[in-house]
Structures are given as structure tokens and as C-alpha cells.
Coordinates of C-alpha atoms in Angstrom, one line a residue:
M243 CA -54.5 69.4 -12.7
A244 CA -56.6 71.4 -10.9
P245 CA -60.6 69.9 -11.4
I246 CA -62.5 70.6 -14.3
S247 CA -66.2 70.9 -13.5
I248 CA -68.2 68.7 -15.7
K249 CA -72.2 68.6 -14.8
T250 CA -73.8 68.1 -17.6
V251 CA -73.4 65.9 -20.4
L252 CA -75.2 65.4 -23.6
I253 CA -75.0 62.3 -25.4
S254 CA -75.8 62.3 -28.8
E255 CA -75.8 58.9 -30.2
S256 CA -76.6 55.2 -28.8
V257 CA -74.1 54.3 -26.3
D258 CA -74.0 51.5 -23.9
P259 CA -76.4 52.1 -21.4
R260 CA -73.3 51.9 -18.7
C261 CA -71.8 55.3 -20.2
R262 CA -75.1 56.9 -18.7
A263 CA -74.7 55.4 -15.5
I264 CA -71.3 55.5 -14.4
L265 CA -71.9 59.5 -15.0
Q266 CA -74.7 59.9 -13.4
E267 CA -73.5 57.8 -10.3
N268 CA -71.1 60.4 -10.1
G269 CA -73.5 62.9 -10.3
I270 CA -73.0 63.7 -13.8
Q271 CA -76.3 65.2 -15.4
V272 CA -77.0 62.7 -18.5
T273 CA -79.6 63.9 -21.6
E274 CA -79.2 61.3 -24.9
K275 CA -80.7 62.8 -27.6
Q276 CA -79.9 60.9 -30.6
N277 CA -80.6 61.7 -34.4
M278 CA -80.3 65.5 -34.0
K279 CA -80.0 67.4 -37.5
K280 CA -76.4 69.9 -37.2
D281 CA -78.8 72.7 -37.0
E282 CA -80.7 71.2 -33.4
L283 CA -77.3 70.1 -32.0
I284 CA -76.2 73.5 -32.1
A285 CA -79.4 74.9 -30.6
E286 CA -78.8 72.1 -28.2
I287 CA -75.1 72.0 -27.1
K288 CA -74.7 75.3 -25.4
D289 CA -76.3 74.2 -22.3
Y290 CA -73.9 71.4 -21.3
D291 CA -70.7 70.8 -20.2
G292 CA -69.3 67.8 -21.9
L293 CA -70.7 66.1 -24.9
V294 CA -70.4 61.9 -25.7
V295 CA -70.3 60.9 -29.5
R296 CA -69.7 58.2 -31.8
S297 CA -68.7 58.7 -35.3
A298 CA -71.8 59.4 -36.8
T299 CA -72.0 62.9 -34.7
K300 CA -70.1 65.6 -37.0
V301 CA -69.0 68.0 -34.5
T302 CA -67.8 70.8 -36.8
A303 CA -66.7 73.8 -36.0
D304 CA -69.4 75.2 -36.4
V305 CA -71.0 73.2 -33.3
I306 CA -68.0 73.7 -31.5
N307 CA -68.4 77.6 -31.2
A308 CA -72.1 77.5 -30.7
A309 CA -70.8 75.7 -26.8
S310 CA -70.3 78.0 -24.8
N311 CA -69.9 75.9 -21.9
L312 CA -68.3 72.9 -23.5
K313 CA -65.1 71.7 -21.9
I314 CA -64.5 68.0 -23.1
I315 CA -65.6 66.0 -26.2
G316 CA -65.4 62.5 -25.9
R317 CA -65.6 60.0 -28.4
A318 CA -67.0 56.2 -28.0
G319 CA -64.4 54.6 -29.9
T320 CA -60.8 55.4 -31.5
G321 CA -60.0 58.4 -34.3
V322 CA -61.7 61.6 -33.7
D323 CA -62.1 62.8 -37.6
N324 CA -65.3 63.5 -36.7
V325 CA -64.1 66.1 -34.8
D326 CA -63.1 69.5 -35.4
V327 CA -60.0 69.3 -33.2
N328 CA -58.4 72.3 -34.2
A329 CA -61.5 74.2 -33.1
A330 CA -62.1 72.3 -30.2
T331 CA -57.9 73.2 -29.2
K332 CA -58.2 76.8 -30.1
K333 CA -61.6 77.0 -27.5
G334 CA -59.6 75.2 -25.1
I335 CA -62.2 72.0 -25.3
I336 CA -60.1 68.8 -24.1
V337 CA -60.6 66.2 -27.2
M338 CA -60.9 62.4 -25.6
N339 CA -61.6 58.9 -27.2
T340 CA -60.9 55.4 -26.2
P341 CA -57.7 54.2 -28.2
S342 CA -58.2 50.6 -27.0
G343 CA -62.0 50.2 -26.7
N344 CA -62.7 48.3 -30.1
T345 CA -59.2 47.4 -30.4
I346 CA -59.8 43.9 -31.2
S347 CA -63.0 43.9 -32.4
A348 CA -61.5 45.6 -35.5
A349 CA -59.0 43.5 -35.4
E350 CA -61.2 40.7 -35.5
L351 CA -63.0 41.9 -38.6
T352 CA -59.9 43.0 -40.6
C353 CA -58.6 39.2 -40.1
A354 CA -62.4 38.1 -41.0
L355 CA -62.1 39.8 -44.1
L356 CA -58.4 38.7 -44.7
M357 CA -59.7 35.4 -44.7
S358 CA -63.0 36.0 -47.1
L359 CA -60.9 37.1 -49.9
S360 CA -58.6 34.4 -49.6
R361 CA -61.9 31.8 -50.1
N362 CA -64.2 34.0 -51.3
V363 CA -66.6 32.5 -49.0
P364 CA -69.2 35.5 -49.3
Q365 CA -69.3 35.3 -52.9
A366 CA -69.9 31.7 -52.5
T367 CA -72.4 32.1 -49.7
M368 CA -74.2 34.6 -52.2
S369 CA -74.3 31.6 -55.0
M370 CA -75.5 28.8 -52.4
K371 CA -78.2 31.4 -51.8
A372 CA -78.9 31.3 -55.3
G373 CA -79.6 28.0 -55.7
N374 CA -76.1 27.4 -57.3
W375 CA -73.2 24.9 -57.1
D376 CA -69.8 26.7 -58.3
R377 CA -67.0 24.2 -56.3
K378 CA -64.8 25.8 -59.8
K379 CA -65.8 29.6 -59.7
F380 CA -64.9 30.0 -56.1
M381 CA -61.3 28.6 -55.6
G382 CA -59.3 30.3 -53.5
A383 CA -55.7 30.4 -51.7
E384 CA -54.1 29.6 -48.6
L385 CA -52.9 32.4 -46.5
Y386 CA -50.4 29.6 -45.4
G387 CA -46.7 31.2 -46.4
K388 CA -48.0 34.4 -47.4
V389 CA -46.9 38.2 -47.1
L390 CA -49.1 40.1 -45.1
G391 CA -48.7 44.4 -45.3
I392 CA -49.4 46.0 -42.6
V393 CA -49.6 50.1 -42.7
G394 CA -49.8 51.5 -39.2
L395 CA -48.5 49.4 -36.3
G396 CA -50.4 51.1 -33.4
R397 CA -53.3 49.1 -31.1
I398 CA -54.7 47.1 -33.7
G399 CA -51.9 46.9 -36.5
K400 CA -50.6 44.5 -33.4
E401 CA -53.5 42.3 -32.8
V402 CA -53.9 41.8 -36.6
A403 CA -50.3 40.4 -37.0
S404 CA -50.6 38.5 -34.4
R405 CA -53.7 36.8 -35.5
M406 CA -52.6 36.4 -39.4
Q407 CA -48.9 34.8 -37.8
S408 CA -51.1 32.0 -36.3
F409 CA -51.9 31.1 -40.0
G410 CA -48.5 30.9 -41.1
M411 CA -48.3 34.2 -42.7
K412 CA -45.0 36.6 -42.9
T413 CA -46.2 40.1 -41.5
I414 CA -43.9 42.8 -42.6
G415 CA -45.1 46.7 -41.9
Y416 CA -44.5 50.6 -41.9
D417 CA -45.0 52.9 -39.3
P418 CA -43.3 56.0 -38.5
I419 CA -44.1 56.2 -34.6
T420 CA -43.7 52.6 -33.6
P421 CA -39.8 51.7 -33.3
P422 CA -38.8 48.8 -35.4
E423 CA -37.1 46.9 -32.4
V424 CA -40.8 47.1 -30.6
S425 CA -42.7 45.7 -33.8
A426 CA -40.1 42.9 -34.7
S427 CA -41.1 41.6 -31.0
W428 CA -44.1 41.0 -32.6
G429 CA -42.9 39.4 -35.4
V430 CA -43.2 42.3 -37.6
E431 CA -40.5 43.5 -39.7
Q432 CA -40.8 46.8 -40.1
M433 CA -39.3 48.8 -43.9
P434 CA -40.1 51.9 -45.7
L435 CA -42.9 51.7 -47.7
E436 CA -41.3 51.4 -51.2
K437 CA -40.1 48.6 -50.4
L438 CA -43.1 46.9 -48.9
W439 CA -45.1 47.6 -51.7
P440 CA -43.5 45.0 -54.1
Q441 CA -43.6 42.3 -51.5
C442 CA -47.0 41.7 -50.1
D443 CA -49.6 39.3 -51.1
Y444 CA -52.5 41.1 -48.8
I445 CA -52.5 44.5 -47.5
T446 CA -54.3 45.8 -44.4
V447 CA -54.0 49.7 -43.1
H448 CA -54.8 51.0 -39.7
T449 CA -53.6 54.4 -40.1
P450 CA -56.0 57.1 -39.0
L451 CA -57.5 59.4 -41.8
M452 CA -54.6 62.4 -42.5
P453 CA -53.4 64.7 -45.1
S454 CA -50.6 62.2 -45.0
T455 CA -52.2 59.1 -45.0
A456 CA -55.0 60.2 -47.7
G457 CA -55.2 57.9 -50.8
L458 CA -52.0 56.5 -49.6
L459 CA -52.9 53.7 -51.7
N460 CA -53.4 55.2 -54.8
D461 CA -52.7 54.8 -58.8
E462 CA -49.0 55.2 -58.6
T463 CA -48.4 52.7 -55.3
F464 CA -50.8 49.9 -56.5
A465 CA -48.5 49.6 -59.6
K466 CA -45.8 48.9 -57.4
C467 CA -47.4 46.0 -55.8
K468 CA -47.5 42.5 -57.0
K469 CA -50.4 41.9 -59.5
G470 CA -53.5 40.4 -57.4
V471 CA -52.6 41.8 -54.5
K472 CA -55.6 41.6 -52.0
V473 CA -56.3 45.0 -50.1
V474 CA -58.2 45.8 -46.8
N475 CA -59.6 48.9 -45.3
C476 CA -61.2 48.5 -41.3
A477 CA -59.7 51.9 -40.6
R478 CA -60.9 55.1 -42.4
G479 CA -62.8 55.9 -45.9
G480 CA -60.0 57.5 -47.8
I481 CA -56.9 56.0 -47.0
I482 CA -57.3 53.7 -50.0
D483 CA -57.9 55.7 -53.4
E484 CA -61.5 54.5 -54.6
D485 CA -61.3 55.6 -57.7
A486 CA -57.7 53.8 -58.2
L487 CA -58.9 50.6 -56.2
L488 CA -61.7 50.0 -58.7
R489 CA -59.3 50.8 -61.7
A490 CA -57.0 48.9 -59.7
L491 CA -59.7 46.0 -59.6
E492 CA -60.9 46.3 -63.2
S493 CA -57.1 45.5 -64.8
G494 CA -56.8 42.9 -62.6
Q495 CA -54.0 44.6 -60.7
C496 CA -55.8 44.0 -57.3
G497 CA -57.4 41.2 -56.8
G498 CA -59.6 41.8 -54.5
A499 CA -60.6 44.0 -51.6
G500 CA -62.3 44.4 -48.1
L501 CA -63.7 47.5 -47.3
D502 CA -65.9 48.2 -44.1
V503 CA -65.2 51.9 -44.7
F504 CA -65.6 54.4 -47.6
V505 CA -65.3 58.1 -48.0
E506 CA -68.8 58.7 -48.3
E507 CA -71.1 56.7 -46.0
P508 CA -73.1 55.5 -46.4
P509 CA -71.8 55.2 -50.5
K510 CA -73.8 56.8 -52.9
N511 CA -71.4 55.5 -56.0
R512 CA -71.6 51.8 -55.9
S513 CA -69.1 51.0 -58.2
L514 CA -66.7 49.8 -55.6
V515 CA -69.9 47.8 -53.7
D516 CA -70.8 45.8 -56.6
H517 CA -67.7 45.1 -57.9
P518 CA -67.5 40.9 -57.7
N519 CA -64.3 41.2 -56.4
V520 CA -65.3 43.2 -53.2
I521 CA -66.3 42.6 -50.1
S522 CA -68.3 45.3 -47.7
C523 CA -69.7 46.4 -44.5
P524 CA -71.6 48.9 -43.0
H525 CA -69.0 50.2 -40.8
L526 CA -69.0 47.4 -38.5
G527 CA -65.0 47.6 -37.1
A528 CA -67.0 48.6 -33.8
S529 CA -70.4 47.0 -33.8
T530 CA -69.8 43.7 -31.7
K531 CA -71.5 44.2 -28.1
E532 CA -68.1 43.8 -26.2
A533 CA -66.7 46.7 -27.8
Q534 CA -69.3 49.1 -27.7
A535 CA -69.8 48.3 -24.6
R536 CA -66.0 48.7 -23.8
C537 CA -66.3 52.2 -25.2
G538 CA -69.3 53.5 -23.7
E539 CA -67.4 52.5 -20.5
D540 CA -64.5 53.5 -21.1
I541 CA -65.4 57.1 -22.0
A542 CA -67.4 57.8 -19.0
L543 CA -64.7 56.5 -16.5
Q544 CA -61.8 58.6 -18.4
I545 CA -64.3 61.9 -17.7
V546 CA -65.0 60.8 -14.7
D547 CA -61.2 60.3 -13.4
M548 CA -60.7 63.9 -14.9
V549 CA -62.7 65.3 -13.2
K550 CA -61.9 63.7 -10.0
G551 CA -58.2 65.5 -10.5
K552 CA -56.8 61.2 -11.2
N553 CA -55.3 60.9 -14.3
L554 CA -56.1 62.0 -18.4
F555 CA -56.3 59.0 -20.5
G556 CA -57.1 59.5 -24.3
A557 CA -56.6 62.9 -25.1
V558 CA -55.9 63.5 -28.6
N559 CA -55.1 67.7 -27.8
A560 CA -54.2 68.6 -24.2
Q561 CA -51.4 66.1 -23.8
V562 CA -49.5 69.1 -21.8
L563 CA -52.3 68.3 -19.0
A564 CA -50.6 64.5 -18.4
S565 CA -48.2 65.2 -16.2
T566 CA -50.2 68.3 -13.6
F567 CA -52.7 65.0 -11.6
C568 CA -50.1 65.5 -8.2
Q569 CA -50.1 69.0 -5.9
E570 CA -46.9 70.4 -6.9
S571 CA -48.0 70.9 -10.6
H572 CA -51.1 72.4 -9.0
Q573 CA -48.7 75.4 -7.1
L574 CA -46.2 75.4 -10.6
I575 CA -49.0 76.4 -12.5
K576 CA -50.3 79.0 -10.2
L577 CA -47.0 80.3 -9.8
G578 CA -46.6 80.3 -13.7
E579 CA -49.8 82.2 -13.9
A580 CA -49.0 84.5 -12.1
I581 CA -45.6 85.2 -13.0
G582 CA -47.1 85.5 -16.5
A583 CA -50.2 87.8 -15.0
V584 CA -47.3 90.4 -12.9
L585 CA -45.9 90.8 -16.7
Q586 CA -48.8 91.5 -18.4
S587 CA -50.0 94.3 -15.8
C588 CA -46.5 95.6 -15.5
S589 CA -46.5 95.9 -19.1
A590 CA -49.6 96.8 -19.8
S591 CA -49.3 100.4 -21.5
K592 CA -46.8 98.8 -23.9
K593 CA -48.3 95.8 -25.5
P594 CA -48.4 94.0 -28.0
F595 CA -46.0 91.9 -27.0
S596 CA -43.8 89.9 -29.3
H597 CA -41.7 87.3 -27.7
V598 CA -42.0 85.8 -24.5
Q599 CA -39.0 83.7 -23.0
I600 CA -39.1 81.0 -20.3
T601 CA -36.5 79.5 -18.3
T602 CA -37.4 77.0 -15.8
Q603 CA -34.4 76.1 -13.6
G604 CA -34.1 73.2 -11.0
D605 CA -34.4 69.3 -11.5
C606 CA -37.5 69.1 -9.5
I607 CA -39.1 70.6 -12.3
K608 CA -37.3 69.6 -15.2
S609 CA -40.8 67.5 -16.1
S610 CA -43.2 70.4 -15.7
T611 CA -41.7 72.6 -18.5
G612 CA -44.7 71.9 -20.6
Y613 CA -47.7 73.1 -18.4
M614 CA -45.4 75.9 -17.1
T615 CA -45.0 77.0 -20.2
S616 CA -48.7 77.2 -20.7
A617 CA -49.4 78.5 -17.2
V618 CA -47.4 81.3 -17.8
L619 CA -48.7 82.2 -21.4
V620 CA -52.5 81.9 -19.5
G621 CA -51.5 84.4 -17.1
L622 CA -50.4 87.3 -19.7
L623 CA -53.0 86.7 -22.3
N624 CA -55.5 86.4 -19.7
N625 CA -57.9 89.4 -19.9
E626 CA -56.8 89.8 -23.8
S627 CA -59.9 91.1 -26.2
G628 CA -61.4 88.4 -27.3
C629 CA -59.2 85.7 -25.3
C630 CA -60.1 82.4 -23.0
P631 CA -56.6 81.4 -22.5
N632 CA -56.4 77.6 -20.8
L633 CA -53.7 75.4 -20.6
I634 CA -55.2 73.1 -23.3
N635 CA -54.7 76.6 -26.0
A636 CA -52.8 79.4 -24.6
V637 CA -49.7 78.3 -27.2
S638 CA -51.5 78.4 -30.1
L639 CA -53.6 81.5 -29.0
A640 CA -49.9 83.1 -28.0
K641 CA -48.7 81.8 -31.4
E642 CA -51.8 83.6 -33.2
S643 CA -51.7 86.8 -31.6
G644 CA -48.1 86.8 -33.8
I645 CA -46.0 86.0 -30.1
T646 CA -42.7 84.0 -30.3
V647 CA -42.2 81.6 -27.4
N648 CA -39.1 80.1 -26.9
Q649 CA -38.8 77.3 -23.2
T650 CA -35.3 76.4 -22.0
H651 CA -34.5 74.2 -19.1
C652 CA -31.5 74.2 -17.1
D653 CA -30.4 71.7 -14.7
G654 CA -28.4 72.5 -11.5
A655 CA -30.5 75.2 -9.3
A656 CA -31.3 73.5 -5.7
G657 CA -35.0 74.5 -5.9
G658 CA -37.4 75.1 -9.2
V659 CA -37.5 78.7 -10.4
C660 CA -39.5 80.0 -13.1
K661 CA -37.7 82.8 -15.1
V662 CA -40.2 85.2 -17.6
E663 CA -39.0 88.1 -19.7
I664 CA -41.3 89.3 -22.2
T665 CA -40.8 92.1 -24.6
A666 CA -43.7 94.5 -25.3
S667 CA -43.3 97.7 -28.1
G668 CA -39.2 97.2 -27.7
C669 CA -39.2 97.2 -24.0
S670 CA -38.1 94.4 -21.7
Y671 CA -39.9 93.2 -18.6
K672 CA -38.4 90.2 -16.5
A673 CA -39.9 88.5 -13.2
S674 CA -38.6 85.3 -11.5
G675 CA -40.6 83.1 -9.2
S676 CA -40.6 79.7 -7.1
V677 CA -42.8 77.7 -4.5
Q678 CA -42.0 78.1 -1.3
G679 CA -44.2 76.3 1.4
G680 CA -46.6 75.2 -0.7
V681 CA -46.9 79.2 -2.1
P682 CA -45.9 80.6 -5.2
V683 CA -43.7 83.5 -4.4
L684 CA -42.1 86.5 -6.7
L685 CA -38.4 87.1 -6.4
E686 CA -37.5 89.2 -8.7
L687 CA -39.1 92.0 -10.8
S688 CA -37.0 93.4 -14.1
N689 CA -33.6 93.3 -12.2
S690 CA -35.1 94.8 -8.7
M691 CA -34.3 91.5 -6.0
F692 CA -36.7 91.6 -3.4
R693 CA -35.4 91.3 0.3
Q694 CA -38.3 88.7 1.2
P695 CA -39.7 86.5 -1.3
I696 CA -43.4 88.2 -2.3
A697 CA -46.5 86.1 -2.1
L698 CA -48.5 85.6 -5.2
S699 CA -51.8 86.0 -3.5
G700 CA -54.5 89.2 -2.9
N701 CA -54.2 92.4 -3.9
L702 CA -50.6 93.4 -5.1
L703 CA -49.8 96.7 -6.1
F704 CA -46.1 97.7 -8.0
F705 CA -44.6 100.7 -8.7
K706 CA -41.5 101.7 -9.8
A707 CA -39.7 104.9 -8.4
S708 CA -36.5 105.9 -7.4
A709 CA -34.5 104.8 -4.6
S710 CA -35.9 107.2 -1.5
P711 CA -36.3 107.0 2.3
Q712 CA -39.4 109.1 2.0
I713 CA -40.9 106.4 -1.0
L714 CA -42.7 104.5 1.8
P715 CA -44.6 106.7 4.3
S716 CA -44.7 108.5 1.1
V717 CA -47.2 105.7 -0.8
A718 CA -49.0 105.0 2.7
G719 CA -50.0 108.4 3.0
L720 CA -51.6 108.2 -0.6
L721 CA -52.9 105.1 -0.1
A722 CA -54.5 106.1 3.2
T723 CA -55.9 109.3 1.1
E724 CA -57.9 107.2 -1.2
G725 CA -59.0 104.6 1.7
V726 CA -56.9 101.8 0.9
E727 CA -54.5 100.4 4.1
I728 CA -51.2 99.2 3.3
E729 CA -51.4 94.8 4.7
S730 CA -47.2 94.7 3.3
F731 CA -44.4 96.4 1.5
S732 CA -41.8 94.8 -0.3
A733 CA -38.3 96.3 -0.9
P734 CA -35.3 95.1 -3.5
A735 CA -32.2 94.4 -2.0
D736 CA -30.5 97.4 -4.4
R737 CA -31.2 100.8 -2.5
T738 CA -29.7 102.5 -5.9
G739 CA -31.8 103.6 -9.3
D740 CA -35.2 103.2 -10.7
L741 CA -36.5 100.4 -8.4
W742 CA -39.7 97.9 -8.6
Y743 CA -41.7 98.0 -5.2
C744 CA -44.6 95.7 -4.3
V745 CA -47.4 96.8 -2.0
G746 CA -49.9 94.1 -0.9
V747 CA -53.3 96.2 -0.3
S748 CA -56.6 96.3 1.0
S749 CA -58.4 96.7 -1.7
P750 CA -57.5 97.6 -5.3
L751 CA -56.7 101.3 -5.7
R752 CA -59.5 102.9 -7.6
D753 CA -57.0 105.0 -9.7
L754 CA -53.9 104.4 -10.1
S755 CA -52.8 107.9 -12.1
A756 CA -53.1 108.9 -8.0
L757 CA -49.8 107.4 -7.6
K758 CA -47.8 109.0 -11.3
S759 CA -46.9 112.2 -9.2
L760 CA -44.8 109.1 -7.0
A761 CA -43.8 106.4 -9.7
K762 CA -43.0 106.2 -13.0
E763 CA -44.8 102.8 -13.9
V764 CA -47.3 101.2 -12.0
A765 CA -49.1 98.5 -12.0
Q766 CA -51.9 96.5 -10.3
F767 CA -53.6 93.2 -9.7
T768 CA -55.5 90.7 -7.9
I769 CA -54.8 86.4 -7.1

């Protein structure tokens, strides 16, 4: 991946000092400003290349759109629901988190709440502090032999399963991504939610908050559970429907709840917090010294590694960049952008684009199809009105523009070739290219196969004209009149019909209409 320049970073919350130290050690200027209101953050953010947050800062679309230089938003923790990822992606900003930084801390708190629910530890403690000795009131239950349902079998779910199995619990679970054979190797039997609910004595959720998980436990699902089921949520407020949970607690359908997160934080509606069968914490899942040190250090190291072009870890919206950390990928990205730019220039009078077909050939670029597609679109969309494409947002920008993009790959070619065909106002333009000797080259333009590959660099002038022995002298004379020198001339192998020619020139032609007497179509651009 071409290096991303990050010179200034704003840290808007209390993050471990190692975060600042690591960034500064690597030449990045750091400013820390905590507890900013939204308007203050909007006014401040325009001066920074990077922003580091925890969970309190709400990085809304308004904040993102005010950030003219922002290239990365780093969340020192898991989850990014306090960041408008769609708005960031549209602006080509990388959103990054530290997926493993607080795994152990969140898992341990989950286990602590499960144990506290089973033995009424917080309630008994408060009773003792009030001067009471109520042994019978706080009769508990063993975890041994009970069934724990784990909804979400990622890093935290896996660690919870491991710990609770040591108490003799049977662990079952559900996850739409983790393969059943993988979770089985941890001792977790996967099953559909409809089958899971009725079996559980305890349920814990470890999923992100998204439309498919909001209200996952609700009136309907509580009705399917065992009477007296106990639930824990250390993930995100809203995964358990709070109103439905209160109703289940009051009816006895739910025997207790351990809550570290709420829809509104801090919660103004105290009904759940004040319920005698609810244990609650003020969002402490990642609040350990170890987790905070780990998350602060991780986000800084991830940013530094990205800036140095070593690797990309923790990015939630820029998966296309993951395989671009090698020299070969840099040349392929340049090739894709250059082919896109050629086609954009040649079809300038025919816009808008309606369809783009990108075909890659050759085993050597099979793994590059994702970023090659994005690179071609960057070249095609660059200089469009109000459009600032990069590898992160090019696909979504094309979609917003109504462009249909198709990508295919063919094996077998000895060398890697990228072929692109665009449709604009009913007209079709094609180009193909490859990387030869470390240099991106153009092989063909709209059925004109060049005798020698054209190096895609410098000032290039393309024109379409009827084949004629006089074409070169005529063009050379006209360019000389305009004060432009010819540095190279590429003609197609075919000598019949209307063909595309390419001229490398010392400087761009000021007025393309000067060639109208010789050519049917003219385009130029600089790489």
C-alpha cells in the first residue's frame, strides 16, 4: 500500500500514555483534548490527520464532514458503534479498532456477573453493609451442570466459554460467522437460536450492535426461554430489549440480569438499575489497567505500522487495503488507476459512465482483484465534480453515481493482465494493460493493439484517426507549431480503419481542438 501520511493526531479521551508516546516516537505530533462538546470537536478536527477515541466521543457524520484532512479514526477498544462508519467510508477515511485489546477484561467481567447472579453476591454485600444477616434471603444456585448460551462466538465469547467450562457448565452457542467445527474445538455446540433459547439456564451476548442484533432478546424470545433464565450483557446496550427485560423480570420469566451496558449511558430510566434482581455496572468491560494499556498501545502501533506500510490490522471498513502491503501491489494499483484515467480521458465527451467491466487474467494477480477493481474506479472517478476517490471509497462512490461494476478473473495467462471496458452514453471503450519490468504499461486501447507497450507515465496524448503514412509528420508539425515536443510515438499493429495512437509529449497541449483537423477523438492526461 502506498504510505498514508499521518503527521498530526488528536486524542479526544483518556487513553493510556503509551499511545501518545509511541506516536510521538514515530514522528507524529499528538494533541490531547478531553471532554470536548460536539461543536468544539467539529471546530478542532479540521487540523488533524488522525483521531483516536474510546467510547465516549461520538464521531458523527457532522464531525467527519468537518474533517478536511482526516485519514484515520482509531478506536482504542472493540466495537465502533460510536463512529459513523458509512460517513467515514464515503470520505475515504479508515476506521480502525483494537479487536483484542479488551478481550480478557470483558470476558472476566462477564464471568464475574454470571457468578454474582448465581450467588446474589452484590445484594448480599449491600445487605451486610446495612447491618443485616439474611442467609435465607440470598439462597443461590450452583453453576455446575447448568447450560450457558453464548450468543456471539468471537474472541470474547470464546474466552467466556473456556472459563465457564471450568465451573462444569455446558456451553452452547450461536454465531453466523464462526464455523460450527471451530467452536466445537472450544467445547461449544452451535445451534440455531430457536433451539438455543429453551435450553439455557444462563444467556450471555457478545455481538456488535447492528440492526440484526438490536432487541435480540425481546418479549418473544424471553417467552421461549426457561422460566427464571438469567441473562448477562457486557457487549452493547440495546442487544437486550430493556423494556422486555423489565417485563420478564417482573413476571419471573427472567430470574436475574447482569448489565454492564445500556441503551442510554448513564441510564436516566432507573427501573432496571433499581430492580432487586439486576446487577449493574457503569460500562466497566474494558475498565482494567491492563486493557487500557493494551488498547492504547495497540491503536498507536497499528497506526504506526500502517503509516510505515508494514501491515493493516483492525480496519473495519478498508479490507481492500489488507493485501496491498508489498511492492508488487503498488505497481498493480498504479496500473489500475492509469487504465481508469486513460478511459476517463478518452470518453470525456460521452459521460456519464453507466457500466464498468473489469477482468483480470493470470494466476499472479488472482489475489489482487479486490484492490485492482478499486484502483480502476479511482482512475475513472478522479477529477469528477465533488468526488475524491481512493481505494477505500471508490466502489461506494461508483454505486452512488449509478455505475454498475462487474469484476471477473480468468486463470491461465502467463503474465498478469487487467482489461477494462466502460460504457458511457451507449458508447464502449476498452483498454488493457500489465506491469512489465516493474512499470505499468498499456497494451491495447479500443481494439487498437499497440506494437510496443506504452509506459503509463509522463504526459500522454491519445488520438483516434484513419491509418495513414502521413499521420506522424502531420501531428509532429502541428505539435511543433504549438511548442510541444514529441518524446515518443506509439502506433497500433493494424494499419487499417480508424485507430488509436499515443504520443508522449514534453508538456500537455494547451488546446486539444488544434488536433481536430487530423483526429476524430482526442484525449490527454499526465501521470
